[in-house]
PDB file of C-alpha atoms in Angstrom:
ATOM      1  CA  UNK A   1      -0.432  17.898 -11.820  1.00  0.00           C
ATOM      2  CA  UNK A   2      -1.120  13.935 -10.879  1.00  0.00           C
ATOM      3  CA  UNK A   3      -3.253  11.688 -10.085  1.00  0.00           C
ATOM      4  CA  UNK A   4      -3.892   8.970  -8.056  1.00  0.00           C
ATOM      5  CA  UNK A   5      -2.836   5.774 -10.099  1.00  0.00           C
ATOM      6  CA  UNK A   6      -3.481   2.010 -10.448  1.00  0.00           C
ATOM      7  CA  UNK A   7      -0.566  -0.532 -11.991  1.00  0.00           C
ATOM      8  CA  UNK A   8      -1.130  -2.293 -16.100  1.00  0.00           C
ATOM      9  CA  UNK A   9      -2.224  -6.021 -15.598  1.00  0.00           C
ATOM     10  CA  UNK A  10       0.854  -8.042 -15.961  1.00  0.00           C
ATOM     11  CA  UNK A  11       1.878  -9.677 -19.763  1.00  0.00           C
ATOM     12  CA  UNK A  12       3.911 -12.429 -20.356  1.00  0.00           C
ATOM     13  CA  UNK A  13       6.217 -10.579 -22.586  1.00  0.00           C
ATOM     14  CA  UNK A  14       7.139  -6.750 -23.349  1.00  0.00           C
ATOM     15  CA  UNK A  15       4.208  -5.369 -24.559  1.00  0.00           C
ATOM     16  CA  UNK A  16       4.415  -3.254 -27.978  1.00  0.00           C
ATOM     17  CA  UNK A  17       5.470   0.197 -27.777  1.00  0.00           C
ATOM     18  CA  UNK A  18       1.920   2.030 -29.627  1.00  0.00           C
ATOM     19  CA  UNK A  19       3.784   4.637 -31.819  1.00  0.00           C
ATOM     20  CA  UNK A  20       1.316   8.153 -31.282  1.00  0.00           C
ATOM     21  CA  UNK A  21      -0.972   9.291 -33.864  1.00  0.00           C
ATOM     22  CA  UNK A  22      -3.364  11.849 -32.153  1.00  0.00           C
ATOM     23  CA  UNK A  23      -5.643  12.000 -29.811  1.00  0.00           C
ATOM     24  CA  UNK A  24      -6.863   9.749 -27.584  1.00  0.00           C
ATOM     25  CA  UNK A  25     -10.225  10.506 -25.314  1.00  0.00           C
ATOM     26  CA  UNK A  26     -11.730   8.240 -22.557  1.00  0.00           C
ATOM     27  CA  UNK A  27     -15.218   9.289 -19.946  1.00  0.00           C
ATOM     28  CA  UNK A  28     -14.116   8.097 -16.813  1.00  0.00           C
ATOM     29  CA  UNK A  29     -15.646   7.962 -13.431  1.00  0.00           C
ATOM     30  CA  UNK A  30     -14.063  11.529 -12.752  1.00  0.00           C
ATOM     31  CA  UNK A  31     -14.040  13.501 -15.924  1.00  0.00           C
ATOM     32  CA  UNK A  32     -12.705  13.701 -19.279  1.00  0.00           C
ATOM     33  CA  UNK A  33      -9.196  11.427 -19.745  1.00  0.00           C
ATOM     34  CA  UNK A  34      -7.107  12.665 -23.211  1.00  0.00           C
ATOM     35  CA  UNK A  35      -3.904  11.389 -24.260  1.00  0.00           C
ATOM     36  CA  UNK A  36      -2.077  13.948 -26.706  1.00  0.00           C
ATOM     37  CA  UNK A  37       0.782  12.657 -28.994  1.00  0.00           C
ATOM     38  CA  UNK A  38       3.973  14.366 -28.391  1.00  0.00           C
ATOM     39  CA  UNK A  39       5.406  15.704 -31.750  1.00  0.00           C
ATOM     40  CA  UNK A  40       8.573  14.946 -31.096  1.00  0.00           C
ATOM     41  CA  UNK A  41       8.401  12.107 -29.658  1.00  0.00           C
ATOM     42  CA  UNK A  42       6.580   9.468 -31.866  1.00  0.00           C
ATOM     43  CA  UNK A  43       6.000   7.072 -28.636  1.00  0.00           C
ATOM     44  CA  UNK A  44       5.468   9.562 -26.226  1.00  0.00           C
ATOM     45  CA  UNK A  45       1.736  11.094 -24.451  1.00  0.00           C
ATOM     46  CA  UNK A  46       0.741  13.895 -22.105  1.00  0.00           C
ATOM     47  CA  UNK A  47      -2.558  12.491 -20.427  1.00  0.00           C
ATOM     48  CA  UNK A  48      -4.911  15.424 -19.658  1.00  0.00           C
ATOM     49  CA  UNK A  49      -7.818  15.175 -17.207  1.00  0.00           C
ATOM     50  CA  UNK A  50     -10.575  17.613 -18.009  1.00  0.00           C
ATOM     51  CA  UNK A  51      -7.960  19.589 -19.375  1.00  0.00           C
ATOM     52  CA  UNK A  52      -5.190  20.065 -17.033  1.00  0.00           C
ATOM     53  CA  UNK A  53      -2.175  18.210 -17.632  1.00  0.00           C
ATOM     54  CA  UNK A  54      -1.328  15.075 -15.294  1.00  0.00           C
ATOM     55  CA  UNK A  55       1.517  13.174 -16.815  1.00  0.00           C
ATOM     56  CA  UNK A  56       3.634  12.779 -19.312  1.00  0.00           C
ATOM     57  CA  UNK A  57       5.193   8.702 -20.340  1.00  0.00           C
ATOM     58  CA  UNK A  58       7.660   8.410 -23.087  1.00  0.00           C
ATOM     59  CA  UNK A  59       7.439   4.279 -24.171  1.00  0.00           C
ATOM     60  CA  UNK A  60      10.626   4.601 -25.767  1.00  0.00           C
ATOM     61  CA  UNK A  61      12.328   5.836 -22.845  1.00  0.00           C
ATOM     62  CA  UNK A  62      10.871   5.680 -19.286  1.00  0.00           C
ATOM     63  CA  UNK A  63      13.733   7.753 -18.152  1.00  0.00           C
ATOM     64  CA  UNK A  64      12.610  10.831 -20.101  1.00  0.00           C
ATOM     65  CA  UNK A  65      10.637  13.210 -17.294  1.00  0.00           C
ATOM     66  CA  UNK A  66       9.297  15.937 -19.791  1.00  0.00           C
ATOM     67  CA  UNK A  67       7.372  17.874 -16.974  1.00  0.00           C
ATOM     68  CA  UNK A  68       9.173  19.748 -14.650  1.00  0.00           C
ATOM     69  CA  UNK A  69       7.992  18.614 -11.206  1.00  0.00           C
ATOM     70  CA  UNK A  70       8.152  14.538 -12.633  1.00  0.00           C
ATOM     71  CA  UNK A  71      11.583  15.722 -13.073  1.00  0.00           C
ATOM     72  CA  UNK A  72      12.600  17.130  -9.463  1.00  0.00           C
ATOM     73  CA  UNK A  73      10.530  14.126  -8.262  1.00  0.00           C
ATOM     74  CA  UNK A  74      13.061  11.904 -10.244  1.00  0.00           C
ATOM     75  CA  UNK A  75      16.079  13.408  -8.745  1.00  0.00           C
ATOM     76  CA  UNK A  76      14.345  12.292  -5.389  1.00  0.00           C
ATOM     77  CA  UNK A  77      14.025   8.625  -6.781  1.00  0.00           C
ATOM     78  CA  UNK A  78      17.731   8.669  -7.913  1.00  0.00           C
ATOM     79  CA  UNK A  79      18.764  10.044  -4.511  1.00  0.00           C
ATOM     80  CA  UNK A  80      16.697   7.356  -2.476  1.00  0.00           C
ATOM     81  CA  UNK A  81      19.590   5.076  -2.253  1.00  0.00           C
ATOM     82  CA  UNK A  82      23.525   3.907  -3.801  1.00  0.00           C
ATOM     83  CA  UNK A  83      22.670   3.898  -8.102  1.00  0.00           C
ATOM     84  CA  UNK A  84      21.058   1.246  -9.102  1.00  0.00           C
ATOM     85  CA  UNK A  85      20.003  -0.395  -5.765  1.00  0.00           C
ATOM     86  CA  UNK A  86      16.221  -1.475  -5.594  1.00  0.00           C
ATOM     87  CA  UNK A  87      13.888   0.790  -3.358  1.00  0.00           C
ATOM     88  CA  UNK A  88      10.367   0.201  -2.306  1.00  0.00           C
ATOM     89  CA  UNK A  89       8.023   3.221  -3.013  1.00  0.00           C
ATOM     90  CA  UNK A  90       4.813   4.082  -2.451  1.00  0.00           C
ATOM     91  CA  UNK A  91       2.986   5.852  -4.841  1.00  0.00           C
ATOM     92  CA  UNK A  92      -0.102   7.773  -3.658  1.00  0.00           C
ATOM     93  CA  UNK A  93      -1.207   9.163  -7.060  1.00  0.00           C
ATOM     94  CA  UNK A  94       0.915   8.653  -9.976  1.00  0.00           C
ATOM     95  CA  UNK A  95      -1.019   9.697 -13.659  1.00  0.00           C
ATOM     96  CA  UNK A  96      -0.005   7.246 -16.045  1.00  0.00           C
ATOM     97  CA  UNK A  97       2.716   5.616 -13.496  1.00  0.00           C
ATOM     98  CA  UNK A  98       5.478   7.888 -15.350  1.00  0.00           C
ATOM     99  CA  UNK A  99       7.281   7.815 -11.813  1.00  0.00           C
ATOM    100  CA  UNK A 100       6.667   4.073 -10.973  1.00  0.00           C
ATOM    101  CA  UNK A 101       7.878   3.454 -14.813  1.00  0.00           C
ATOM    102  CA  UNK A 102      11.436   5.719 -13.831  1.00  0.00           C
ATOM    103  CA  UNK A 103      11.859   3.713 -10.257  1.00  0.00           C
ATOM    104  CA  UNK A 104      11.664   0.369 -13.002  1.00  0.00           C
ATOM    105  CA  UNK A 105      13.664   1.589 -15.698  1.00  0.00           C
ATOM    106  CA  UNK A 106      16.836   3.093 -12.934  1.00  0.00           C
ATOM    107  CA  UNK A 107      16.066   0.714  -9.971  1.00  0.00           C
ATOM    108  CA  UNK A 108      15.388  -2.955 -11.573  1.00  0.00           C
ATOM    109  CA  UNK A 109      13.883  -4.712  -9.066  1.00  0.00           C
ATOM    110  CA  UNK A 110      12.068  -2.359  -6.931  1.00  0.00           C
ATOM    111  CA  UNK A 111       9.031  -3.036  -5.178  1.00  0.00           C
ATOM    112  CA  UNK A 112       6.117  -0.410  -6.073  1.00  0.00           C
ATOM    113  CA  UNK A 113       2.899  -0.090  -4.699  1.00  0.00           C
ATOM    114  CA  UNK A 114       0.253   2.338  -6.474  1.00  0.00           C
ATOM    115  CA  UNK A 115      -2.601   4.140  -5.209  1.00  0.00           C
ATOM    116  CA  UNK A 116      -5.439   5.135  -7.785  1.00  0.00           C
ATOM    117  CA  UNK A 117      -9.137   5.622  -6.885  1.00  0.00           C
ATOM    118  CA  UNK A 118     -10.045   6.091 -10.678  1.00  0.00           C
ATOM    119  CA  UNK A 119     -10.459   2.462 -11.821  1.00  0.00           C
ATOM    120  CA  UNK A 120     -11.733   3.429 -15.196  1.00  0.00           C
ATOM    121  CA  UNK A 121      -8.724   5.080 -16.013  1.00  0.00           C
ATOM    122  CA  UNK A 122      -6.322   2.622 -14.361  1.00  0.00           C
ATOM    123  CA  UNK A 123      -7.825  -0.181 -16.724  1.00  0.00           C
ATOM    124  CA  UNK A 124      -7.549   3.003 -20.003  1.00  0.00           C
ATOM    125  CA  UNK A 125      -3.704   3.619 -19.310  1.00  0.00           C
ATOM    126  CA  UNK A 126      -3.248  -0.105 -18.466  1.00  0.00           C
ATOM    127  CA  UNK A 127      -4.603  -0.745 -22.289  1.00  0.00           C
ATOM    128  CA  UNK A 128      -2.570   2.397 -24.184  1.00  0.00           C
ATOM    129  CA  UNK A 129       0.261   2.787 -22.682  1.00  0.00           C
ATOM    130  CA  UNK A 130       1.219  -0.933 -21.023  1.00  0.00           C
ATOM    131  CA  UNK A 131       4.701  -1.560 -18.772  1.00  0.00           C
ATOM    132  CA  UNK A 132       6.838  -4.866 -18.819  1.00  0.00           C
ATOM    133  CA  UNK A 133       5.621  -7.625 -17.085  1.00  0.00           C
ATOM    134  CA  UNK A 134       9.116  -7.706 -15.559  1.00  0.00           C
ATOM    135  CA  UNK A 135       8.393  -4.492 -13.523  1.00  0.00           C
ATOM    136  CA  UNK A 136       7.335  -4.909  -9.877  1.00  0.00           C
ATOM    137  CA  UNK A 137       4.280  -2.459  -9.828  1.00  0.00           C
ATOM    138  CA  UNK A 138       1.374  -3.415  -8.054  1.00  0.00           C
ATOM    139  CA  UNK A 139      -2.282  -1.240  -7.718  1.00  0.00           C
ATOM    140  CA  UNK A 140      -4.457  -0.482  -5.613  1.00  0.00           C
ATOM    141  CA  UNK A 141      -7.925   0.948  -6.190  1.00  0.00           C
ATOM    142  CA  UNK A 142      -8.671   3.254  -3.354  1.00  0.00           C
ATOM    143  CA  UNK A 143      -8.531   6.399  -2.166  1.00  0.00           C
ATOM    144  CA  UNK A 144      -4.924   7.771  -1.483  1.00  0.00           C
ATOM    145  CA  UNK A 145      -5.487   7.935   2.234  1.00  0.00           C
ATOM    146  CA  UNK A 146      -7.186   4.753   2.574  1.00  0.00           C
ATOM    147  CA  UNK A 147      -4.341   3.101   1.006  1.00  0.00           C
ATOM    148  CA  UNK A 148      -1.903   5.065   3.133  1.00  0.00           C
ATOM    149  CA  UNK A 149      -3.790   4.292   6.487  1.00  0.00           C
ATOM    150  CA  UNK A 150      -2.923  -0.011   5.183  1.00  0.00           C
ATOM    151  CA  UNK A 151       0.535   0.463   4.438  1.00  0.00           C
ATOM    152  CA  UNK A 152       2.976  -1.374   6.440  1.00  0.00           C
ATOM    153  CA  UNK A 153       4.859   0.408   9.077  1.00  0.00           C
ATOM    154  CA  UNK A 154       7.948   0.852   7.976  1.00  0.00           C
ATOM    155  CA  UNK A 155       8.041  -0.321   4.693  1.00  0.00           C
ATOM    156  CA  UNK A 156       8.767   2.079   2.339  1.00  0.00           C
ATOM    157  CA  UNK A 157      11.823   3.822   1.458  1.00  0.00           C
ATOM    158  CA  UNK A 158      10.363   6.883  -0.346  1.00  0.00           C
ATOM    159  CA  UNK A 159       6.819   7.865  -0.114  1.00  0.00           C
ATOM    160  CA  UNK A 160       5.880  10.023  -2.920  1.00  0.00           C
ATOM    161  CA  UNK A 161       2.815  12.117  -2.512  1.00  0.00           C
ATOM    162  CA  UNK A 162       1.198  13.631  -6.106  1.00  0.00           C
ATOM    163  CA  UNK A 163      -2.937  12.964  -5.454  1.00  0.00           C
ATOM    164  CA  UNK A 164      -5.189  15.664  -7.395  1.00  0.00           C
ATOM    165  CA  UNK A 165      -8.364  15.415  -8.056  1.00  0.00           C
ATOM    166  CA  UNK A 166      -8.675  17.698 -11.378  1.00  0.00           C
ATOM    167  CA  UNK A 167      -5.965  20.385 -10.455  1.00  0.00           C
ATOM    168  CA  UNK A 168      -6.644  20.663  -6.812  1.00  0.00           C
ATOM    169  CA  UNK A 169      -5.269  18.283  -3.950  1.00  0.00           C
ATOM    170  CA  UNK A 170      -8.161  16.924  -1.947  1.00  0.00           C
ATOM    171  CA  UNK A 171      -7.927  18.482   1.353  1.00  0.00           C
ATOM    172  CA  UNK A 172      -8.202  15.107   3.099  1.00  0.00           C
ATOM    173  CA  UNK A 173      -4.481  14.647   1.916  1.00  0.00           C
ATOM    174  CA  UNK A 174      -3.062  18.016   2.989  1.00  0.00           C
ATOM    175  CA  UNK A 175      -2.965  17.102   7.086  1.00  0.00           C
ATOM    176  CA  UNK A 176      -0.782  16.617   9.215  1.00  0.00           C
ATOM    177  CA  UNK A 177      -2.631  13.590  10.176  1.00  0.00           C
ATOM    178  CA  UNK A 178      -1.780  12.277   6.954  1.00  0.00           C
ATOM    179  CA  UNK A 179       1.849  13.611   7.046  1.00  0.00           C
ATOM    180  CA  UNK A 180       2.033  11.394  10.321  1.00  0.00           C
ATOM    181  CA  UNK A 181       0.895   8.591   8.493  1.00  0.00           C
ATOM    182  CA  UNK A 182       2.957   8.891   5.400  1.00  0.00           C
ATOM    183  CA  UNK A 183       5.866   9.618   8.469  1.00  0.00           C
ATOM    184  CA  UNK A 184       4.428   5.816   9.753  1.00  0.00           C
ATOM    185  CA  UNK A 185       5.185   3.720   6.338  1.00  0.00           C
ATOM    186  CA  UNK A 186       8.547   5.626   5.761  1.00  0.00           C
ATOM    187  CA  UNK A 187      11.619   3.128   7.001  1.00  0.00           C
ATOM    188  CA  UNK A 188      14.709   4.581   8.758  1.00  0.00           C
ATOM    189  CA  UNK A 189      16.375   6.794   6.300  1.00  0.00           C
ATOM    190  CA  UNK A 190      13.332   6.705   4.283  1.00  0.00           C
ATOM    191  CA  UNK A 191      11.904  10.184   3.059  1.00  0.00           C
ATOM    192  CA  UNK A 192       8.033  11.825   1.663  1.00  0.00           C
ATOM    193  CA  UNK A 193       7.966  13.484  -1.093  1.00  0.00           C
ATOM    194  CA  UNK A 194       4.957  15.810  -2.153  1.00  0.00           C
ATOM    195  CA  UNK A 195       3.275  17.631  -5.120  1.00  0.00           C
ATOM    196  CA  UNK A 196       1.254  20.253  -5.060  1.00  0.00           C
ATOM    197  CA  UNK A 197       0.351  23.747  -6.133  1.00  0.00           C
ATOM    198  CA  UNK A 198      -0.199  27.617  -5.772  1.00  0.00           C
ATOM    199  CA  UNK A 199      -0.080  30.610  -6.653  1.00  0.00           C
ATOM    200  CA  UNK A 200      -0.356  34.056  -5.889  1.00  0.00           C
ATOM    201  CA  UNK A 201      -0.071  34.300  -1.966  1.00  0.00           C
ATOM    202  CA  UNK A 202       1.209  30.989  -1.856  1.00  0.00           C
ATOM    203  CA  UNK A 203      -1.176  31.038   1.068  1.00  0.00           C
ATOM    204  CA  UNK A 204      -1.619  27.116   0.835  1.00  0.00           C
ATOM    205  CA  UNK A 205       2.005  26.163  -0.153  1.00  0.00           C
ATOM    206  CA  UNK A 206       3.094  28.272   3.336  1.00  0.00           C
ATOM    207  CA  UNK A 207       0.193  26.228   5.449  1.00  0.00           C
ATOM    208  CA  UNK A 208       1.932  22.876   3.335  1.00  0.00           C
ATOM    209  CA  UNK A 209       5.231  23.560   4.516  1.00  0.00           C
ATOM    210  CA  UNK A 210       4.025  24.647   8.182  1.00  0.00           C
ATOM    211  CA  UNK A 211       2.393  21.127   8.190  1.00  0.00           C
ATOM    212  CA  UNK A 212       5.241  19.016   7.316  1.00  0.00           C
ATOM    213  CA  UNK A 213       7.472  21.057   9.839  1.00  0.00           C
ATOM    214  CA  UNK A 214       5.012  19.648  13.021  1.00  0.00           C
ATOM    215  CA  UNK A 215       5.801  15.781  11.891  1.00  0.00           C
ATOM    216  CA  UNK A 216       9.117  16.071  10.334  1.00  0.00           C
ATOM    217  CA  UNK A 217      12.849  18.142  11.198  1.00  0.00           C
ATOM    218  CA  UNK A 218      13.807  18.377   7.856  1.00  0.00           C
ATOM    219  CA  UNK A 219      11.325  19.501   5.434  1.00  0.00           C
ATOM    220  CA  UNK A 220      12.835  21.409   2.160  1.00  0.00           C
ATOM    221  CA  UNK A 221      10.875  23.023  -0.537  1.00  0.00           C
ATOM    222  CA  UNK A 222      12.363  23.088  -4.627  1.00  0.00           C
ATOM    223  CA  UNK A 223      10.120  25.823  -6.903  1.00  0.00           C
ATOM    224  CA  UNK A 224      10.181  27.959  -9.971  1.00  0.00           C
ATOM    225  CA  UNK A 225      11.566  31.389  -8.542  1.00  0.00           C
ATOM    226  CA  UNK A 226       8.200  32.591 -10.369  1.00  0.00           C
ATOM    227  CA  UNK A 227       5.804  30.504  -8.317  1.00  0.00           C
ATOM    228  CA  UNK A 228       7.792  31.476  -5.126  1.00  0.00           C
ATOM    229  CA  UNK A 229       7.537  35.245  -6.050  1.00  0.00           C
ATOM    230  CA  UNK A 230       3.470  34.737  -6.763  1.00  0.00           C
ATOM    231  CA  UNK A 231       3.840  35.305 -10.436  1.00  0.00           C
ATOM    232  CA  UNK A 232       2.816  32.114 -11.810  1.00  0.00           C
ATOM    233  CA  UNK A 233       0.631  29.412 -10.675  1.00  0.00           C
ATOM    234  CA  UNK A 234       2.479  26.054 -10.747  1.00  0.00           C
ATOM    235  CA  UNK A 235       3.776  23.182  -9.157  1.00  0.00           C
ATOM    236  CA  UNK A 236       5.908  23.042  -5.607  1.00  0.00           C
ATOM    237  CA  UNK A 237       8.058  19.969  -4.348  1.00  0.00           C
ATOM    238  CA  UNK A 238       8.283  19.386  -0.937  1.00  0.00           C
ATOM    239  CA  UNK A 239      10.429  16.748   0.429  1.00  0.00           C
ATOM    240  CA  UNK A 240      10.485  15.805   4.217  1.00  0.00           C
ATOM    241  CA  UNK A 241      12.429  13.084   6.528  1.00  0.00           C
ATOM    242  CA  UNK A 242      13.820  12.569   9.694  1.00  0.00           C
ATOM    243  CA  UNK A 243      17.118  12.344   9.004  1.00  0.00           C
ATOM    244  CA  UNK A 244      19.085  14.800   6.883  1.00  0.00           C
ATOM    245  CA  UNK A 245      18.692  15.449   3.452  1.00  0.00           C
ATOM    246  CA  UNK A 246      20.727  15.896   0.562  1.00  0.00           C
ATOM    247  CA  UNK A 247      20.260  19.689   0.316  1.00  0.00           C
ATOM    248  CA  UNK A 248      23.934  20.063  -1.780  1.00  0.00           C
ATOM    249  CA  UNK A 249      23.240  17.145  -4.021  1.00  0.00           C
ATOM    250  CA  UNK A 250      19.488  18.277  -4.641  1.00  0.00           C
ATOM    251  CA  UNK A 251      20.654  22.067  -5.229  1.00  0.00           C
ATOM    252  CA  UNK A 252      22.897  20.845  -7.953  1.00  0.00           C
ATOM    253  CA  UNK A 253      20.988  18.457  -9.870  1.00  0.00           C
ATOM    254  CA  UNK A 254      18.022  20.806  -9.904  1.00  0.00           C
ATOM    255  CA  UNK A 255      19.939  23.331 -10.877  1.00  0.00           C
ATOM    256  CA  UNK A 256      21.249  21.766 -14.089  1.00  0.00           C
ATOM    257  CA  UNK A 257      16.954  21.375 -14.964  1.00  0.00           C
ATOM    258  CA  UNK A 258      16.196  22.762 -18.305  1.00  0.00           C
ATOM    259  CA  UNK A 259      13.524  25.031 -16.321  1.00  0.00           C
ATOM    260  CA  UNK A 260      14.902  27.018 -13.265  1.00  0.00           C
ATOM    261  CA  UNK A 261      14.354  26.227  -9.617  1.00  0.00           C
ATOM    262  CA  UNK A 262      14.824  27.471  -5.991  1.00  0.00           C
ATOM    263  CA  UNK A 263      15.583  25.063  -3.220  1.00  0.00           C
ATOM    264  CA  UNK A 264      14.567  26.264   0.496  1.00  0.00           C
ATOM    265  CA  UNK A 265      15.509  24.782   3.441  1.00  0.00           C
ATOM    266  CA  UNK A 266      16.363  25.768   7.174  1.00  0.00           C
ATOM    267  CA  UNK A 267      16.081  28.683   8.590  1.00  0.00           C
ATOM    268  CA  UNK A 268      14.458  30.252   5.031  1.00  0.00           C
ATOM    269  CA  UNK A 269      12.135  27.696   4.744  1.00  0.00           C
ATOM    270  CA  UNK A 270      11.070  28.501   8.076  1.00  0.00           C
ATOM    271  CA  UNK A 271      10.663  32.258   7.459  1.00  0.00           C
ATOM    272  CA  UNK A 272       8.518  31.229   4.695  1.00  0.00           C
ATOM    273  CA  UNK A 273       5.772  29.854   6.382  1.00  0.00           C
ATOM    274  CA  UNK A 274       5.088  33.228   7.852  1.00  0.00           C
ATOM    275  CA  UNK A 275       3.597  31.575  10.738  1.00  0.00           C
ATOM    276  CA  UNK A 276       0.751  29.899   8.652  1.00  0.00           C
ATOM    277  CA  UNK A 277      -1.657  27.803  10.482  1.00  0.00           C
ATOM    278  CA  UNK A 278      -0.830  23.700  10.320  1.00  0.00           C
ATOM    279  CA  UNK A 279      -3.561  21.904   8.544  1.00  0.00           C
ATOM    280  CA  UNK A 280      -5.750  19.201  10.773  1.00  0.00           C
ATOM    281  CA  UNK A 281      -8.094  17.089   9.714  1.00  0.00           C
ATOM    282  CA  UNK A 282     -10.885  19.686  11.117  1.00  0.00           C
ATOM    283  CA  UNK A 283      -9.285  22.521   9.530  1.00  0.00           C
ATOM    284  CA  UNK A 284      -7.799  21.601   5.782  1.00  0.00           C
ATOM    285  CA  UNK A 285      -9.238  22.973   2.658  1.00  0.00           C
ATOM    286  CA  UNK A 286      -7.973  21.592  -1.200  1.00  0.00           C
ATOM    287  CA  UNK A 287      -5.379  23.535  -2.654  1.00  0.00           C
ATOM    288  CA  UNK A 288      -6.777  26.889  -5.023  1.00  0.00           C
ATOM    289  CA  UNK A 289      -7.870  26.167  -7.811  1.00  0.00           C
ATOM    290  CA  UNK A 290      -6.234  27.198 -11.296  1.00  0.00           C
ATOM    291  CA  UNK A 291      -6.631  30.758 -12.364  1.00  0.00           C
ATOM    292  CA  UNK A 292      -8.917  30.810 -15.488  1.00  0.00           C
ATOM    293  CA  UNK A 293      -6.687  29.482 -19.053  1.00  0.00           C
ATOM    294  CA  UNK A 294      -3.608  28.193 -16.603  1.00  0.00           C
ATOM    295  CA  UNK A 295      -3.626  25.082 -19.012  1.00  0.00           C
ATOM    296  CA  UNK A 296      -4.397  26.451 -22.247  1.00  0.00           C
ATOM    297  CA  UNK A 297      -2.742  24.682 -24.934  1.00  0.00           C
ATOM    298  CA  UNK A 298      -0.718  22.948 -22.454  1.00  0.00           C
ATOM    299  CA  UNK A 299       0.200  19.274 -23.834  1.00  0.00           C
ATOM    300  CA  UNK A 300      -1.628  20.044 -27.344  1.00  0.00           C
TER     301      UNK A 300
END
């Protein structure tokens, strides 16, 4: 799902890659942390939080997105700019920085800001799974909003949205007040990217899209045709900007996923809303929660 996140303390050198055993548990101020070893991967961890699954880091290769939405959230980072080319990005969640640790590995050299109000496990991931000191990732400790009412105007090239706290998004990040303020930091060109999720009705992924659509003219949705026919619960990308997107480019690289996808956009992203209500400030609720066992087994 995600979390909000807070950047490793720097090292002077590459830190050691800790080869996975089983395991790992940490209390934090918010719940239950786990790390579980992937079995195929002897340097690779899901991290859990009270059970639902939040991120997934492969040491060995930072370019490795094993969940689904981390991957159509990477195409978005490799279509930010030319290949290669630094980007700034802020990061309002991030689990255990498996984006922020892409954006290093593909972009050397780009500036990354990360918002995580969980300090406890900032300072866990920081010790199991550390980054290069080389990598420009810097933390904040704060709530995602908080963090996003700071940033600079203008000075961020992709904003990337993926705050939970368990499995739902707070609804103080769902407005379009905060939409207009993650519309504030982008630059020209620059575009928001969100996570969420729903199921069933889809009756909060319509009132998402509905919001975005009031702050931004091009909004486009990517989704498991599942989760867009309310047979699954799971995990929706929205991307919005001002200026057009990459809808051809996007179709094809999520296309070529190992797990299917539908992009919307236009006219049929419209039509999905079904005239659902724009979230305020006054009016927002968190995102549904998980139907009972969504996550069982999930990362184990």
């Amino acid at each position: 799902m995600g979390r909000e996140q807070r950047a490793p303390r720097k090292r002077s050198t590459t830190p050691e890659e800790p080869t996975a055993t089983g395991p790992r548990s940490r209390r934090t101020e918010f719940g239950l942390a786990e790390l579980i070893p992937d079995r195929d991967h002897p340097q690779a961890w899901s991290l859990l939080l009270d059970g639902a699954p939040q991120s997934h880091v492969d040491l060995a290769d930072p370019t490795r997105l094993a969940f689904e939405y981390q991957r159509r959230l990477g195409h978005l980072v490799d279509l930010a700019a030319a290949p290669g080319k630094p980007i700034r990005v802020l990061h309002l969640g991030g689990g255990a920085l498996t984006l922020a640790r892409y954006t290093a590995a593909t972009r050397p050299r780009s500036r990354q800001q990360v918002a995580e109000l969980d300090t406890t496990l900032t300072e866990w991931i920081r010790a199991e799974l550390p980054t290069p000191s080389s990598w420009q990732i810097k933390v904040r400790g704060g709530d995602a909003r908080a963090v996003l009412e700071r940033a600079p105007e203008a000075g961020a090239d992709l904003v990337i949205a993926d705050v939970f706290s368990g499995a739902r998004v707070p609804a103080h990040c769902t407005t379009v007040e905060f939409a207009t303020l993650a519309a504030r930091a982008l630059a020209p060109g620059g575009r928001y990217a969100v996570n969420i999720a729903d199921g069933a009705t889809l009756a909060f992924a319509r009132c998402q899209v509905a919001t975005l659509l009031a702050v931004f003219p091009e909004v486009a949705l990517i989704a498991d045709p599942a989760v867009l026919r309310g047979k699954r619960f799971g995990n929706l990308i929205l991307v919005a900007a001002h200026t057009p997107l990459p809808i051809a480019e996007l179709a094809r690289r999520t296309a070529t996923d190992p797990t299917l996808a539908r992009l919307e956009h236009g006219r049929e992203l419209a039509a999905f809303t079904g005239g659902a209500p724009v979230a305020t400030d006054a009016s927002a609720a968190p995102s549904p929660a998980p139907p009972p066992n969504t996550f069982k087994h999930v990362g184990r």
